[in-house]
Protein backbone atom coordinates (compact mmCIF):
# COMPACT_ATOMS: atom_id res chain seq x y z
CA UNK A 1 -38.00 -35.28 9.19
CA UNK A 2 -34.84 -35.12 11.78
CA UNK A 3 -33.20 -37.47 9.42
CA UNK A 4 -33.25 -34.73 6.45
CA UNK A 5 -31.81 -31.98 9.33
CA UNK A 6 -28.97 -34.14 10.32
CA UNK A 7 -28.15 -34.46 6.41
CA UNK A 8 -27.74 -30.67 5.76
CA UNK A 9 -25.69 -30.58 8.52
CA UNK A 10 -22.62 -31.85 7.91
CA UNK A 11 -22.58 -30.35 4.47
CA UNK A 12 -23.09 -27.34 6.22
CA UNK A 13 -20.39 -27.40 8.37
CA UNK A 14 -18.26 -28.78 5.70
CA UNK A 15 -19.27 -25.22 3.41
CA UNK A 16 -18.86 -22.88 6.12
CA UNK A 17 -15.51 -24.17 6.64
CA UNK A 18 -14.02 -23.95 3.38
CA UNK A 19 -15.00 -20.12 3.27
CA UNK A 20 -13.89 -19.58 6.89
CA UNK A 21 -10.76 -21.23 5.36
CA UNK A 22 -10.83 -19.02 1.74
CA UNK A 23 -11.43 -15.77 3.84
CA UNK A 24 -8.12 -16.49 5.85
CA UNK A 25 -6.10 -16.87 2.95
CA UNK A 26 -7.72 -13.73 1.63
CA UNK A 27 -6.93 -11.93 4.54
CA UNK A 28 -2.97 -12.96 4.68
CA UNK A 29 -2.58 -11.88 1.01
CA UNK A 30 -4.37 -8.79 1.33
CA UNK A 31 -1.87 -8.10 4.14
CA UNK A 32 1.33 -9.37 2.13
CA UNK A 33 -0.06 -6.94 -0.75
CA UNK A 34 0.17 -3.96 1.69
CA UNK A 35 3.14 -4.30 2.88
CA UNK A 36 4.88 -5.00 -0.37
CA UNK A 37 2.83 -1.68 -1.36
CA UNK A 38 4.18 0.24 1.53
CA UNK A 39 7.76 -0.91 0.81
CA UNK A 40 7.20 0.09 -2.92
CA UNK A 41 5.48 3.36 -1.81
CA UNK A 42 9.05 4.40 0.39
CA UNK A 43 11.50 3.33 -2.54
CA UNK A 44 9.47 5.31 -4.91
CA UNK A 45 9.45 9.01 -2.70
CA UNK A 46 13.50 7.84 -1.75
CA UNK A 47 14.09 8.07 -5.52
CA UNK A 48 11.91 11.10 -6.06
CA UNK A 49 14.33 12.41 -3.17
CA UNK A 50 17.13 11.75 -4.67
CA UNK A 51 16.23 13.13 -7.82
CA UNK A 52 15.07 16.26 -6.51
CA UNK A 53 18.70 16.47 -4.93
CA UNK A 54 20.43 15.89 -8.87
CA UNK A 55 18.14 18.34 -10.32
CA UNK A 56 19.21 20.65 -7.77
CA UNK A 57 22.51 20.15 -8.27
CA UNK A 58 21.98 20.60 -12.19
CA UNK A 59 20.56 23.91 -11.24
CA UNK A 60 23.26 24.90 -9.21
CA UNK A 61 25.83 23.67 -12.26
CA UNK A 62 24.09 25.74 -14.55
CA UNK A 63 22.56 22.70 -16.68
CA UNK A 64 18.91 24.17 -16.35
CA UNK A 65 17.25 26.93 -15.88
CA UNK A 66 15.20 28.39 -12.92
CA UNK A 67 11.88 28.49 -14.50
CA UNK A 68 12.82 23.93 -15.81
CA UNK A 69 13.65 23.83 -11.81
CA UNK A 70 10.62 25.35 -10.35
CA UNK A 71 8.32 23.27 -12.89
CA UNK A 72 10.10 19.75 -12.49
CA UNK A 73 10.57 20.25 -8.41
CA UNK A 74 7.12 21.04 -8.14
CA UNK A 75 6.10 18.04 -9.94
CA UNK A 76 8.27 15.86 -7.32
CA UNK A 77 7.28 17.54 -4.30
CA UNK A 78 3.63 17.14 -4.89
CA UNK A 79 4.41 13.31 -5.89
CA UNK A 80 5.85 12.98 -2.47
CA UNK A 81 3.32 14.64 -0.61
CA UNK A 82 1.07 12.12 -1.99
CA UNK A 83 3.21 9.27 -1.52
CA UNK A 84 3.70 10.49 1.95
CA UNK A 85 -0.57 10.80 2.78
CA UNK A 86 -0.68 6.95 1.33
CA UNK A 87 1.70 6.06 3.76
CA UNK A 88 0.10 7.78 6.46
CA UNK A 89 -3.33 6.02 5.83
CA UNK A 90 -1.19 2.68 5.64
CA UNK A 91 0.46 3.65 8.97
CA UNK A 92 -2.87 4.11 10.20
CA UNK A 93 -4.52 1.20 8.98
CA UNK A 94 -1.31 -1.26 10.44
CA UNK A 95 -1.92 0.97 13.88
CA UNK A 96 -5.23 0.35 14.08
CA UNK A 97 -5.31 -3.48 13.64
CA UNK A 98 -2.84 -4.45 15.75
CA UNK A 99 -5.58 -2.99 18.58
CA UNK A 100 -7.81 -5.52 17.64
């Protein structure tokens, strides 16, 4: 009866090390993947930025109207505010790890 205990054991072992090893790997890339999110995340609200600056200047030119201003700026500020909160949680999240 020992002898069929020592038999599961090393296969056992052998299992719980390949998932110890698969849930490292999945860890890292889930780690890679937020960052590269978080760098995507600041590009995209730069460019909003930036656009928000040429449609102000278009507005100021005399290119659109008030009323086109209003309605597209609104549009990008509320895209930024959003793209700001998910960077705030990812802050967060980064913060809070590194405790560990």
């Amino acid at each position: 009866m020992s002898g069929r205990r020592r038999s599961w054991g090393i296969p056992v072992l052998l299992a719980t090390a390949i998932l110890t090893i698969i849930m490292l790997i999945v860890a890292i890339l889930s780690l890679r993947s937020e960052e590269e999110d978080y760098e995507y995340l600041l590009d995209r609200r730069d460019k909003l930025q930036d656009e928000l600056i040429r449609l102000k200047i278009m507005k100021l030119e005399g290119r659109i109207s008030e009323k086109e201003y209003r309605e597209i700026s609104k549009k990008y500020l509320r895209e930024i505010k959003r793209i700001e909160e998910k960077l705030e949680k990812i802050e967060k999240r980064g913060k809070s790890s590194r405790t560990f």
